[in-house]
């Protein structure tokens, strides 16, 4: 017997347009239709969401941890499950657990865990993001410089083999450590290649985009900046229309005025997308944790090494949406798209994520008018309800 229900009582944003006085109909984990409330079939269950709005669940392409867990410290399926559960209350229904630069052994364990999570269909698991180790030491950020190294034939083969067993594989590389020919091979194999942690110039970034790189990792952070005679990687991210760019919208990593400038200037069709770059702290009260045997401190809304270097973000996706809407001034529908449709497009998953249409995943976030999370569904199953002590 099929599981079919209709969500009513809220404005519905389908990824493109708003619907008033309508219901979102779900069947067997997929969106079936958006219907006027008067047209709901009499034989299906009706759930009144009590006002507010319904929107496609958020898609986060850079999540290092959550629920007290870092993927680097525990590269296993249990940690992936914990991270996905930790982000669900904040509206994230699909995410890429992200491995920060580490040893080949830890990288192999993370890939194996991702492959197992895909087989087990862990709710919220979208694939993996391997951020490094093929970066630039000059723009290392919080990555351990001892572990940064050039890409080898074996590394390339490992990535291609992993992609064959993962629904999505994204890797952040720097032109200083990877040849364009390798990027072309990776992109042809279906791997999303993102440029980041790099001091490269505009010309090299353009060449890598032509080779197949299609993203930029955390725009303006750990990269060459826009200058009067050299646009840098930041300038390439904004000017090259095939490059999507992740953005950490917390007011700490990038100034609101800089975000406004970037949004006005960004060339399409690729877009700026919201990412959290979240660490283990999300969903917890912890005040510190470790990464590669270094302590990271949680203070004043940021996460930093002892020397003050930013180390990821203490950010969840609904907070990023509120910030980009309320502080930066982005219209609400566009803010929601930056957290759902645009990241789904960046990784080739917009046919099933980031919008409500017949046959798309019933990944849904219910928000109050104040943009607080009221409920979350992944594949039509409710995994979070405000006021509940548990997240399924």
XYZ file of N, CA, C and O in Angstrom, residues 202 214 235-245 262-273 334 342 345:
112
model
N 44.006 34.540 -12.316
C 42.809 34.420 -13.151
C 43.054 33.520 -14.356
O 42.217 32.677 -14.691
N 34.288 23.117 -12.139
C 32.986 23.776 -12.231
C 32.561 24.478 -10.956
O 31.462 25.030 -10.889
N 38.254 36.715 -8.273
C 37.732 37.368 -9.466
C 37.270 36.367 -10.507
O 36.243 36.578 -11.176
N 38.010 35.272 -10.666
C 37.609 34.234 -11.615
C 36.280 33.618 -11.215
O 35.421 33.346 -12.069
N 36.089 33.406 -9.923
C 34.837 32.812 -9.438
C 33.636 33.664 -9.822
O 32.570 33.136 -10.171
N 33.803 34.957 -9.777
C 32.705 35.875 -10.069
C 32.525 36.089 -11.575
O 31.405 36.169 -12.081
N 33.624 36.129 -12.303
C 33.563 36.504 -13.721
C 33.294 35.331 -14.665
O 32.718 35.530 -15.732
N 33.700 34.132 -14.299
C 33.555 32.986 -15.196
C 32.192 32.340 -14.969
O 31.897 31.829 -13.877
N 31.368 32.356 -15.991
C 29.966 31.947 -15.831
C 29.732 30.475 -15.588
O 28.646 30.087 -15.154
N 30.725 29.634 -15.842
C 30.544 28.189 -15.620
C 30.922 27.752 -14.210
O 30.764 26.581 -13.867
N 31.412 28.666 -13.397
C 31.871 28.327 -12.056
C 30.833 28.697 -11.001
O 30.518 29.872 -10.815
N 30.287 27.694 -10.307
C 29.497 27.944 -9.106
C 30.464 28.254 -7.969
O 31.616 27.804 -7.995
N 30.001 28.994 -6.984
C 30.892 29.379 -5.885
C 30.187 29.203 -4.549
O 29.128 29.788 -4.319
N 29.581 40.776 -4.724
C 29.742 39.519 -5.454
C 28.436 39.066 -6.092
O 28.422 38.615 -7.245
N 27.335 39.196 -5.367
C 26.047 38.774 -5.908
C 25.646 39.634 -7.102
O 25.077 39.125 -8.085
N 25.922 40.922 -7.032
C 25.592 41.801 -8.162
C 26.460 41.494 -9.377
O 26.011 41.602 -10.517
N 27.707 41.107 -9.138
C 28.665 40.948 -10.234
C 28.724 39.536 -10.805
O 29.203 39.353 -11.925
N 28.234 38.536 -10.081
C 28.412 37.143 -10.508
C 27.812 36.884 -11.881
O 26.643 37.161 -12.138
N 28.645 36.335 -12.758
C 28.213 35.964 -14.090
C 27.653 34.545 -14.072
O 28.173 33.663 -13.387
N 26.585 34.320 -14.828
C 25.949 33.014 -14.882
C 26.286 32.284 -16.167
O 27.070 32.760 -16.968
N 25.721 31.084 -16.297
C 24.556 30.587 -15.565
C 24.826 30.014 -14.173
O 23.906 29.801 -13.398
N 26.083 29.708 -13.859
C 26.384 29.184 -12.526
C 26.138 30.265 -11.476
O 26.179 31.464 -11.772
N 25.915 29.844 -10.241
C 25.478 30.760 -9.178
C 26.383 30.688 -7.951
O 27.181 29.760 -7.786
N 26.210 31.658 -7.083
C 26.762 31.593 -5.733
C 25.803 30.780 -4.881
O 24.598 31.022 -4.883
N 26.327 29.793 -4.161
C 25.496 28.890 -3.364
C 25.931 28.963 -1.899
O 27.106 29.179 -1.594
N 15.035 34.006 -3.352
C 16.397 33.821 -3.840
C 17.295 33.231 -2.750
O 18.151 32.374 -3.026
N 20.192 26.055 -6.203
C 21.484 26.371 -6.809
C 22.571 25.350 -6.448
O 23.331 24.932 -7.333
N 21.902 22.321 -8.521
C 22.342 22.526 -9.903
C 23.851 22.399 -10.029
O 24.359 21.846 -11.014
